[in-house]
PDB file of C-alpha atoms in Angstrom:
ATOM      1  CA  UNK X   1      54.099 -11.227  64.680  1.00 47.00           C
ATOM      2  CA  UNK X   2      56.784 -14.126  65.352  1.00 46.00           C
ATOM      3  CA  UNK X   3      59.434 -13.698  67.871  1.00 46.00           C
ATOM      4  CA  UNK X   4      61.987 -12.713  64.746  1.00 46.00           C
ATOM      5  CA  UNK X   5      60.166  -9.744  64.077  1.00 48.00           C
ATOM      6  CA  UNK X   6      59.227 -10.811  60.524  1.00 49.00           C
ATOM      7  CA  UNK X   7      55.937 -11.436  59.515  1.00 46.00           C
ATOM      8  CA  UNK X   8      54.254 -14.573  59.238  1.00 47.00           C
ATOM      9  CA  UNK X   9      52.678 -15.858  55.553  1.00 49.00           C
ATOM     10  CA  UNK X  10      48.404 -15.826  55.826  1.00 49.00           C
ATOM     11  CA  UNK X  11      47.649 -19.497  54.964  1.00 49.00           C
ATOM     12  CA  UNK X  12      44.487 -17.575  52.867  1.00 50.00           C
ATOM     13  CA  UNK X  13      46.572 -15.200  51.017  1.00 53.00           C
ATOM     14  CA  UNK X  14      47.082 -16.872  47.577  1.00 52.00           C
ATOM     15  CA  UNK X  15      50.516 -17.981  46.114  1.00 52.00           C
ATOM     16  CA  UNK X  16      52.159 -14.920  44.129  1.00 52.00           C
ATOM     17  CA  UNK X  17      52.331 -15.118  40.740  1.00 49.00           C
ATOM     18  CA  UNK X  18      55.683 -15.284  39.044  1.00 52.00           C
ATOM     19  CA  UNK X  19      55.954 -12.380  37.014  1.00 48.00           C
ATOM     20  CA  UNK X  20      57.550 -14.205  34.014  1.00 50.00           C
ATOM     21  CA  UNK X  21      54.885 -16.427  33.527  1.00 51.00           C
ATOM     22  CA  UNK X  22      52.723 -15.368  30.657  1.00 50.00           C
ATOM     23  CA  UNK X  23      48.668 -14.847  31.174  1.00 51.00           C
ATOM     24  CA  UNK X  24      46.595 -17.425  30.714  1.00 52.00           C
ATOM     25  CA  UNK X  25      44.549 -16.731  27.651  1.00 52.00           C
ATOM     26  CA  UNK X  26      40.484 -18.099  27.974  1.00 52.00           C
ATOM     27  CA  UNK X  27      39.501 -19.176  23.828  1.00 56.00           C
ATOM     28  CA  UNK X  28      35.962 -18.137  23.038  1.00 54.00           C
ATOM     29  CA  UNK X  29      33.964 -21.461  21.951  1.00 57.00           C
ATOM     30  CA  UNK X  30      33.893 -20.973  18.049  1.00 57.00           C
ATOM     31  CA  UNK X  31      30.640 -19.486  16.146  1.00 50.00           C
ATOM     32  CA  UNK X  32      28.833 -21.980  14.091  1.00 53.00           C
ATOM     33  CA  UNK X  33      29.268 -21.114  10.234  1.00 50.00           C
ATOM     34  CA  UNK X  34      25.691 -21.476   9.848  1.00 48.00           C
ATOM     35  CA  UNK X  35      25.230 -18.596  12.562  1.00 52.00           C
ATOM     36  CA  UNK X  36      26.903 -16.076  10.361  1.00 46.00           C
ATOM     37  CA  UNK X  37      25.312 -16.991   7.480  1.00 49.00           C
ATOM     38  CA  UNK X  38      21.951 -16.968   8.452  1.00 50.00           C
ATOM     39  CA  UNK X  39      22.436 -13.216  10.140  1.00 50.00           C
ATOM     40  CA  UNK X  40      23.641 -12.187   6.607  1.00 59.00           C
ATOM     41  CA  UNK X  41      20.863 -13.091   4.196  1.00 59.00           C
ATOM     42  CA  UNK X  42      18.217 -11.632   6.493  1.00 56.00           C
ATOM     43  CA  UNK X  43      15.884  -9.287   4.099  1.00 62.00           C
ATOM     44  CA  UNK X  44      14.859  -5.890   4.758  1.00 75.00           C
ATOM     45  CA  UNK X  45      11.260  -5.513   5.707  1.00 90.00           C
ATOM     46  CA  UNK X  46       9.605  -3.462   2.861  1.00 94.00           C
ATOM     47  CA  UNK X  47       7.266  -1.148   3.203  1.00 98.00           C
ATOM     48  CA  UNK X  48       3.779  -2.411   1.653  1.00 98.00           C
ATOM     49  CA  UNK X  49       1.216  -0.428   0.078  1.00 98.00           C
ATOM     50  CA  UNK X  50      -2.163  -1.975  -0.475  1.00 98.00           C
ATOM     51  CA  UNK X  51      -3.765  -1.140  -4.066  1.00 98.00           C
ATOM     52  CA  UNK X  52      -7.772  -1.565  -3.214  1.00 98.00           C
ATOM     53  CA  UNK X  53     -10.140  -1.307  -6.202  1.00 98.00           C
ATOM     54  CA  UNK X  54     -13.882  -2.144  -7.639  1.00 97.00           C
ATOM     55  CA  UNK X  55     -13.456  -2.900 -11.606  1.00 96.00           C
ATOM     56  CA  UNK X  56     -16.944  -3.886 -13.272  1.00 93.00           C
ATOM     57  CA  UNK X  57     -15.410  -3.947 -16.766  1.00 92.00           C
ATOM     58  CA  UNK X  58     -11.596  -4.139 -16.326  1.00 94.00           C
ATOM     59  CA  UNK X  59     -10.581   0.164 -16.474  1.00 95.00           C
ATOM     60  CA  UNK X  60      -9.696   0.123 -12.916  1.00 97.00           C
ATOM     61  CA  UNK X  61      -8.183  -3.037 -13.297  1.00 97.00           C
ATOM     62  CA  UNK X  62      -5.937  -2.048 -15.751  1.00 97.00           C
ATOM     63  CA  UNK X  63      -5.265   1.460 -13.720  1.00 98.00           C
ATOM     64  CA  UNK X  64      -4.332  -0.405 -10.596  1.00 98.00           C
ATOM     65  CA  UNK X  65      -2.115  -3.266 -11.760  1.00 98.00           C
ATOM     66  CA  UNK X  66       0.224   0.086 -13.814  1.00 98.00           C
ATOM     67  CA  UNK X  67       0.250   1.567 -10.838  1.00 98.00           C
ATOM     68  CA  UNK X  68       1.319  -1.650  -9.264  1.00 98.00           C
ATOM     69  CA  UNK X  69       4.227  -1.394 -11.105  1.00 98.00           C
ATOM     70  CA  UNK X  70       4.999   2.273 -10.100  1.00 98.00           C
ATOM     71  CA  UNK X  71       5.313   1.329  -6.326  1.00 98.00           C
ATOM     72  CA  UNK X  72       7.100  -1.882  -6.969  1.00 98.00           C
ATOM     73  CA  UNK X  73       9.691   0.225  -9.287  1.00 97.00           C
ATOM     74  CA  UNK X  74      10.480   2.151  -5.425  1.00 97.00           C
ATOM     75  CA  UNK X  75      13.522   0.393  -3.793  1.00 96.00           C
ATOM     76  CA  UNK X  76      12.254  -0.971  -0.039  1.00 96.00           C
ATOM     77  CA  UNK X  77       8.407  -0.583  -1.070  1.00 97.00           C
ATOM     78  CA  UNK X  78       6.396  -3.101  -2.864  1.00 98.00           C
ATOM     79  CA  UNK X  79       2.560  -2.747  -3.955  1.00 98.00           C
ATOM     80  CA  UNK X  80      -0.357  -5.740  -3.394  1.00 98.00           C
ATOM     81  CA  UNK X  81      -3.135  -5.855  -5.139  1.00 98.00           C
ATOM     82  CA  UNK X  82      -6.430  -7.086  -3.651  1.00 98.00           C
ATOM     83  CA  UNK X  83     -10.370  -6.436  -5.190  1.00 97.00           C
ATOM     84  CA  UNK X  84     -12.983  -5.754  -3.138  1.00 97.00           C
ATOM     85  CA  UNK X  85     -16.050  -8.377  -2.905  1.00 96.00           C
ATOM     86  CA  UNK X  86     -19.003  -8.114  -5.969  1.00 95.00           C
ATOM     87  CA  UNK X  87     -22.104  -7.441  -4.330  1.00 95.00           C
ATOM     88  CA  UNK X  88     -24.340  -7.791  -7.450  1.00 95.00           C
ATOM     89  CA  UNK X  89     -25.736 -11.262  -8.149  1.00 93.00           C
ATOM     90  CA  UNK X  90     -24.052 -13.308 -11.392  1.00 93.00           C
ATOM     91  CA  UNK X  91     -27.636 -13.133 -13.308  1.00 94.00           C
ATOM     92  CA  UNK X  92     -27.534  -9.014 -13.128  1.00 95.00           C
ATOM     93  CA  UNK X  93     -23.826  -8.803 -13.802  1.00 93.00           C
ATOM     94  CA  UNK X  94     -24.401 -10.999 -16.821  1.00 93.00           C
ATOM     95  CA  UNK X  95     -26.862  -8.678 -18.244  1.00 92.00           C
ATOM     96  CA  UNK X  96     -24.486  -5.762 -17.542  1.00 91.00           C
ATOM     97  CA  UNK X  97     -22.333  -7.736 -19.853  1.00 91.00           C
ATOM     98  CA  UNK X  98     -19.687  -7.670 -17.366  1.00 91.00           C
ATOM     99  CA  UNK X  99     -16.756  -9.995 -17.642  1.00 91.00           C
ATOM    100  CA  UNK X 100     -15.737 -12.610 -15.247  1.00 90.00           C
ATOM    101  CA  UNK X 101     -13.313 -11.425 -12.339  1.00 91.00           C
ATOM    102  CA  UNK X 102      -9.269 -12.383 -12.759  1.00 90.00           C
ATOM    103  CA  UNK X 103      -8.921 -14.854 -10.216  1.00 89.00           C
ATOM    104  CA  UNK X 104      -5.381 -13.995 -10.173  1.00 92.00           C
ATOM    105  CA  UNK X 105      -6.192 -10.873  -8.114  1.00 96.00           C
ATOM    106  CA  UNK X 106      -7.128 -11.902  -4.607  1.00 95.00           C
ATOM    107  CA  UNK X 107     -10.633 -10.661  -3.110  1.00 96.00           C
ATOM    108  CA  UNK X 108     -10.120  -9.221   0.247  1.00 95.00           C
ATOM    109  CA  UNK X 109     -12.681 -10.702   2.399  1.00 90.00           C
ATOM    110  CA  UNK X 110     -11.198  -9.716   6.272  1.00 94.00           C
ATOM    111  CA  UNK X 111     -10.738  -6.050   6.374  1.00 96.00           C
ATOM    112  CA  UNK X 112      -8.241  -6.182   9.408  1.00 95.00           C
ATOM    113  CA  UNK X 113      -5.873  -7.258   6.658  1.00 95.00           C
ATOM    114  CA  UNK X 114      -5.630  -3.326   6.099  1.00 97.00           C
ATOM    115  CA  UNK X 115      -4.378  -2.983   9.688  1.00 97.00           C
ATOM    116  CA  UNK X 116      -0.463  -4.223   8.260  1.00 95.00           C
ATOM    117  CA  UNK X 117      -0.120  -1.758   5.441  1.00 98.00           C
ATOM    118  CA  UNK X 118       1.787   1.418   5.189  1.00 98.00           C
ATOM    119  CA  UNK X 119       0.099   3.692   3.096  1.00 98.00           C
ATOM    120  CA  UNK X 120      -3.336   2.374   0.154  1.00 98.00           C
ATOM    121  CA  UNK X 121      -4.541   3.071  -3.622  1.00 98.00           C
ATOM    122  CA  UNK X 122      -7.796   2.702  -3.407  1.00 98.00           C
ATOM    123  CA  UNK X 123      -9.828   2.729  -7.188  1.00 98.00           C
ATOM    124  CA  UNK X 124     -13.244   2.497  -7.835  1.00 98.00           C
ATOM    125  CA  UNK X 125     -15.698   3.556 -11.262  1.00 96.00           C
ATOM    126  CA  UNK X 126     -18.218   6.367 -10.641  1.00 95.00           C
ATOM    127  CA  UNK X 127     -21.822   5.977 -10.035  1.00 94.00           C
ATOM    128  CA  UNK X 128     -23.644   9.562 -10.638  1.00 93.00           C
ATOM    129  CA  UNK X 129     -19.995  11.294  -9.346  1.00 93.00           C
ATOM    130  CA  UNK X 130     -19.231   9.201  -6.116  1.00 96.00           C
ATOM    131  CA  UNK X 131     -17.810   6.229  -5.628  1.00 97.00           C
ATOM    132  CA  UNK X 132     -19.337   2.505  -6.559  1.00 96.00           C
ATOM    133  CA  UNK X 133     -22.036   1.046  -4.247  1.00 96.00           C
ATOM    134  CA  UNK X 134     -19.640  -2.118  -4.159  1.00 97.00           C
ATOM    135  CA  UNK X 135     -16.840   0.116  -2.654  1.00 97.00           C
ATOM    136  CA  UNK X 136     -19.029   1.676  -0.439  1.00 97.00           C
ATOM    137  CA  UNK X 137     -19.581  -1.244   1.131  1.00 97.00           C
ATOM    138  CA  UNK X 138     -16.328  -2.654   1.742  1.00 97.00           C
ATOM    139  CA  UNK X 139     -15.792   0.990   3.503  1.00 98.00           C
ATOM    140  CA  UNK X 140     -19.083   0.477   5.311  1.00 97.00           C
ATOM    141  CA  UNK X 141     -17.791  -3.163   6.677  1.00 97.00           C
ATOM    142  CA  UNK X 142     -14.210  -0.863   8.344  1.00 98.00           C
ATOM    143  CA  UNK X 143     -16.216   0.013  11.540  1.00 97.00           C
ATOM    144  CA  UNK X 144     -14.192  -2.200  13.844  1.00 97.00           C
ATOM    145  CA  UNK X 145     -11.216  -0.367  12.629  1.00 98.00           C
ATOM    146  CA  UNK X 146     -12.977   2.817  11.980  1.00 98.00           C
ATOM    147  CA  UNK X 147     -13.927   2.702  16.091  1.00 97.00           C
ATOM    148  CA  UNK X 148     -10.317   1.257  17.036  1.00 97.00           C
ATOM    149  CA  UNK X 149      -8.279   4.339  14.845  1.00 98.00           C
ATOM    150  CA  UNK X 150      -6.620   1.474  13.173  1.00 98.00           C
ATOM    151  CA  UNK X 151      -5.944   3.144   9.950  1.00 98.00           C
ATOM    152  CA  UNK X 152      -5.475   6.661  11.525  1.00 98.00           C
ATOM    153  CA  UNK X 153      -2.209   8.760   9.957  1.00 97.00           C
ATOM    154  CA  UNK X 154      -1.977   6.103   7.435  1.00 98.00           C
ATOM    155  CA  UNK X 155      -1.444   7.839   4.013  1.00 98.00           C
ATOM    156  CA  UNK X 156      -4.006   6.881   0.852  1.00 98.00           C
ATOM    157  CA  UNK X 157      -4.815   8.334  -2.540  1.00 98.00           C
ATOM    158  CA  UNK X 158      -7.639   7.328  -5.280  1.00 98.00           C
ATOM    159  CA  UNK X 159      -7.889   6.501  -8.969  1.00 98.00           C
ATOM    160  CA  UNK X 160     -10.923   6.814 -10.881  1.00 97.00           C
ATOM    161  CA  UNK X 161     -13.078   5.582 -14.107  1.00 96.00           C
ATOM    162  CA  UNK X 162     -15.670   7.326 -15.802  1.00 94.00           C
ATOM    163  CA  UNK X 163     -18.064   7.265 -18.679  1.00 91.00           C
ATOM    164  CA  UNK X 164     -17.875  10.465 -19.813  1.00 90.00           C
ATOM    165  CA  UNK X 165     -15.476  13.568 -19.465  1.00 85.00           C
ATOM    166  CA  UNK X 166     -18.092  15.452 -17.401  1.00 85.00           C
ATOM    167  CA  UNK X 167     -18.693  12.172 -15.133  1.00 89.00           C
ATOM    168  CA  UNK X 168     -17.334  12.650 -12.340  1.00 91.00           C
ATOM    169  CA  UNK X 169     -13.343  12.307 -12.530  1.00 94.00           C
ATOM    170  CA  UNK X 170     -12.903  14.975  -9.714  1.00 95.00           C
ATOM    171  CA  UNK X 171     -15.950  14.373  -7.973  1.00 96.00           C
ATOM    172  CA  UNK X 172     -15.819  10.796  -7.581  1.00 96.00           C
ATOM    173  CA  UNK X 173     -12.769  11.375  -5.932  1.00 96.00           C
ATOM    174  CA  UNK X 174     -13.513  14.396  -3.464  1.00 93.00           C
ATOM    175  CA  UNK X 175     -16.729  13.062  -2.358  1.00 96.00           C
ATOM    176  CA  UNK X 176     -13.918   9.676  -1.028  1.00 97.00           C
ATOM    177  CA  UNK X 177     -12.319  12.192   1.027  1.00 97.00           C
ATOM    178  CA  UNK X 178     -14.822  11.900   3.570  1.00 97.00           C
ATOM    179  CA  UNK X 179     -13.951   8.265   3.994  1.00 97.00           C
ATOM    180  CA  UNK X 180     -10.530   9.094   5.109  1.00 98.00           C
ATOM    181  CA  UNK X 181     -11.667  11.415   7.315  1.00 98.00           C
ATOM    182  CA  UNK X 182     -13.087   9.533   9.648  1.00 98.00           C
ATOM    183  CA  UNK X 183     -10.859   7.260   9.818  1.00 98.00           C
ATOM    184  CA  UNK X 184      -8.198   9.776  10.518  1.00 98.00           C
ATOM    185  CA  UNK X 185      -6.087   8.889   7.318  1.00 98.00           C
ATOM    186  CA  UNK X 186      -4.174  11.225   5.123  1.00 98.00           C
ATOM    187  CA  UNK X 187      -4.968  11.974   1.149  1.00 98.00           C
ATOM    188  CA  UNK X 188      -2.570  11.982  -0.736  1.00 98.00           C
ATOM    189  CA  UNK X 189      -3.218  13.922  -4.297  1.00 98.00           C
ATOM    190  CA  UNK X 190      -0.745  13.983  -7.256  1.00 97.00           C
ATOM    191  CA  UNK X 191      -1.061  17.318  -7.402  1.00 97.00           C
ATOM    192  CA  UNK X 192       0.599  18.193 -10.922  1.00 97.00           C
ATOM    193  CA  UNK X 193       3.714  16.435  -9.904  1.00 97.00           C
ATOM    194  CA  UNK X 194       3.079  14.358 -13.636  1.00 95.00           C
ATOM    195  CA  UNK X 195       4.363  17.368 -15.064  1.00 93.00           C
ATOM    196  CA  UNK X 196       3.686  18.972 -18.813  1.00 90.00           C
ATOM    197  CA  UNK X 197       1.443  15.611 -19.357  1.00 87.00           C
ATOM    198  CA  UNK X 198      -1.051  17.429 -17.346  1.00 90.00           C
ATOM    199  CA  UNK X 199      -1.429  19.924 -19.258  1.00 90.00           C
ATOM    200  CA  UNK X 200      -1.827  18.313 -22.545  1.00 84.00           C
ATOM    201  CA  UNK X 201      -5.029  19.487 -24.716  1.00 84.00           C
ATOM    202  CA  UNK X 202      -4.224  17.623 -27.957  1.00 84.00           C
ATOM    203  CA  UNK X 203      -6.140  14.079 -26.583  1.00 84.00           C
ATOM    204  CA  UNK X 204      -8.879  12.434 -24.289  1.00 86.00           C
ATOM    205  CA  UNK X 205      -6.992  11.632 -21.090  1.00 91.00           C
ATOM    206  CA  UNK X 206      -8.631  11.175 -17.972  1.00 93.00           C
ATOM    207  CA  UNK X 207      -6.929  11.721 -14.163  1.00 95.00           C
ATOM    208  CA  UNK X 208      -6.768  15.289 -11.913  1.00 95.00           C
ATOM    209  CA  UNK X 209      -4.690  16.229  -9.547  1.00 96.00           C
ATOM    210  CA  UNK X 210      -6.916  14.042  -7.243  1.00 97.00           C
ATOM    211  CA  UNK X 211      -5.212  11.114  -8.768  1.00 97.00           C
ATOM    212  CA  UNK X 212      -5.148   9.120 -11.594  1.00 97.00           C
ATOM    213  CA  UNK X 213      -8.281   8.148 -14.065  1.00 96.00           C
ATOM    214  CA  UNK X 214      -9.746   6.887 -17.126  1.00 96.00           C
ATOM    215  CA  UNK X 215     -12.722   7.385 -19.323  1.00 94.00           C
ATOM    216  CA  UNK X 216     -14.429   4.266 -19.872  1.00 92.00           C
ATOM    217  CA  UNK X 217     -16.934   5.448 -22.180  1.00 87.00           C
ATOM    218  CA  UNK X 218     -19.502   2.851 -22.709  1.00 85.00           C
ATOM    219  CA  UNK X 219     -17.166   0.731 -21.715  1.00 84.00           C
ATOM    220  CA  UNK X 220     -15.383  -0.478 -24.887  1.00 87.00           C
ATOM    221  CA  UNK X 221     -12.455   2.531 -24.490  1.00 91.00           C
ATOM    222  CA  UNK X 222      -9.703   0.597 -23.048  1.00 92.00           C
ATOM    223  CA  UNK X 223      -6.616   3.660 -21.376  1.00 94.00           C
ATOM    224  CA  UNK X 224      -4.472   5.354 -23.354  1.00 93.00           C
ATOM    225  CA  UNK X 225      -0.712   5.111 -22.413  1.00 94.00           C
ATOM    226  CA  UNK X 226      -1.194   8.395 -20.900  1.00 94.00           C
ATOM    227  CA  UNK X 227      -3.795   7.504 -18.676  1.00 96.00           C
ATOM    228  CA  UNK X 228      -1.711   4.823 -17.955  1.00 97.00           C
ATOM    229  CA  UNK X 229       1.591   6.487 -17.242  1.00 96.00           C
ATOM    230  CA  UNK X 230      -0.392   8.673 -14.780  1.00 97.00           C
ATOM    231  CA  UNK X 231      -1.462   5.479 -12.756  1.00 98.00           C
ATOM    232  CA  UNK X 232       2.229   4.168 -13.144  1.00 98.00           C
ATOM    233  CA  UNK X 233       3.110   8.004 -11.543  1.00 98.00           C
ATOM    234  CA  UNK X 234       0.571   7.571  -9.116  1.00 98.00           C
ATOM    235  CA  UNK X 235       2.168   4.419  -7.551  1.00 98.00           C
ATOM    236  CA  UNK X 236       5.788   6.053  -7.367  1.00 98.00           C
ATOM    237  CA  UNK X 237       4.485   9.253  -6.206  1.00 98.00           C
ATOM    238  CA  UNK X 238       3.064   7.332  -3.519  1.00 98.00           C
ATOM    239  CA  UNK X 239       5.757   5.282  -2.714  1.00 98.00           C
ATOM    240  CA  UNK X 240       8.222   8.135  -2.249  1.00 97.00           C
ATOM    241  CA  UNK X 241       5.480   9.791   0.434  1.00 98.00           C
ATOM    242  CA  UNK X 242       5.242   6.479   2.523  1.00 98.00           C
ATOM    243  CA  UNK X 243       9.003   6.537   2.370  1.00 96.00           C
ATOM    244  CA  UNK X 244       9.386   9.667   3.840  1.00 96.00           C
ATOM    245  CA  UNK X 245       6.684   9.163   6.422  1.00 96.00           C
ATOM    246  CA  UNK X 246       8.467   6.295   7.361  1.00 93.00           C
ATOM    247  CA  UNK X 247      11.737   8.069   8.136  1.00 88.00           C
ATOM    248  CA  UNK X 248       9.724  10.892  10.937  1.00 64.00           C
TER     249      UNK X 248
END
């Protein structure tokens, strides 16, 4: 306090700030063009469902890349399509008369490669009304992920070929179920979702409510558009469920 009685100014108080005076404004450094673009043409992830099938002579082939085209028809899901390795020797599969593998198709030879998928198709021919020994064994090599739960909650459904109509087109599929099982995966049937074509009596069509199907006969049948629209229903069917599992 000076002898005046008035206070004296703190030599740390700052200098007061003239009311008239208008804020400084700070400018934000300006975003790169190329920083906006690139955040805009970012894809969506889709959802992938893995289509897994033995064909000796081409039926399940022919099933799986129709159904293919069911999933891939599913906005934010797409299908790939990989065959399972051959276990018979050339020499025997040349006296089966079977024809040479599509090379197109990719063999999948590391199993783990299921661990990425969403939801599988897996197709196979029967052998006395259960799956193929070649399919078999591609199960048989999942015991890493089969011990791990890898696949466990993952959604999957099967498609079929037989020789005749008393061959196994349900049975071949059931008997599959126990596959799933242990690896705690969920089955997926079609149910009768493909509607009145289901219940059609007028021609040979092969597929249950297990899933889709053919019949082969000895091998020189090729599928009837039916058949083939059931595979084709198969694959949306499925994509809708791993859709909504997706969403929980």
């Amino acid at each position: 306090m000076g002898k005046g009685g008035g206070c004296v100014p703190s030599k740390k108080r700052p200098p007061a700030v003239n009311s008239g005076d208008a804020p400084a404004t700070v400018s934000s450094p300006p975003i790169a063009e190329s920083q906006t673009s690139e955040a805009q043409i970012v894809p969506a992830t889709k959802l992938k469902i893995l289509i897994v099938f033995y064909s000796m002579y081409g039926h399940v082939e022919t099933l799986a890349r129709r159904m293919k085209t069911g999933v891939d028809g599913v906005d934010g899901v797409e299908a790939v399509l990989y065959r399972v390795p051959e276990t018979l020797p050339e020499d025997v599969l040349a006296q089966m008369r079977a024809p040479p593998k599509d090379d197109e198709i990719v063999e999948m030879k590391e199993v783990r490669d299921l661990e990425s998928a969403d939801g599988f198709l897996f197709g196979f021919p029967t052998r006395y009304g259960a799956m193929a020994g070649q399919m078999k064994a591609f199960f048989d090599s999942t015991g890493q992920l089969w011990r791990d739960q890898k696949l466990a909650g993952k959604p999957a459904g099967f498609f079929v070929s037989t020789g005749t109509q008393g061959g196994g087109q349900e049975t071949t599929a059931w008997t599959a179920i126990t596959q799933l099982a242990h690896h705690g995966m969920l089955f997926v049937p079609i149910g009768y979702t493909f509607g009145a074509n289901m219940f059609k009596m007028d021609s040979i069509r092969g597929g249950t409510p297990y899933g889709a199907g053919v019949f082969a006969g000895d091998g020189t049948r090729e599928p009837s558009e039916t058949e083939l629209a059931l595979a084709e229903h198969q694959g949306k069917y499925m994509a809708g469920v791993v859709k909504k599992l997706a969403r929980v």
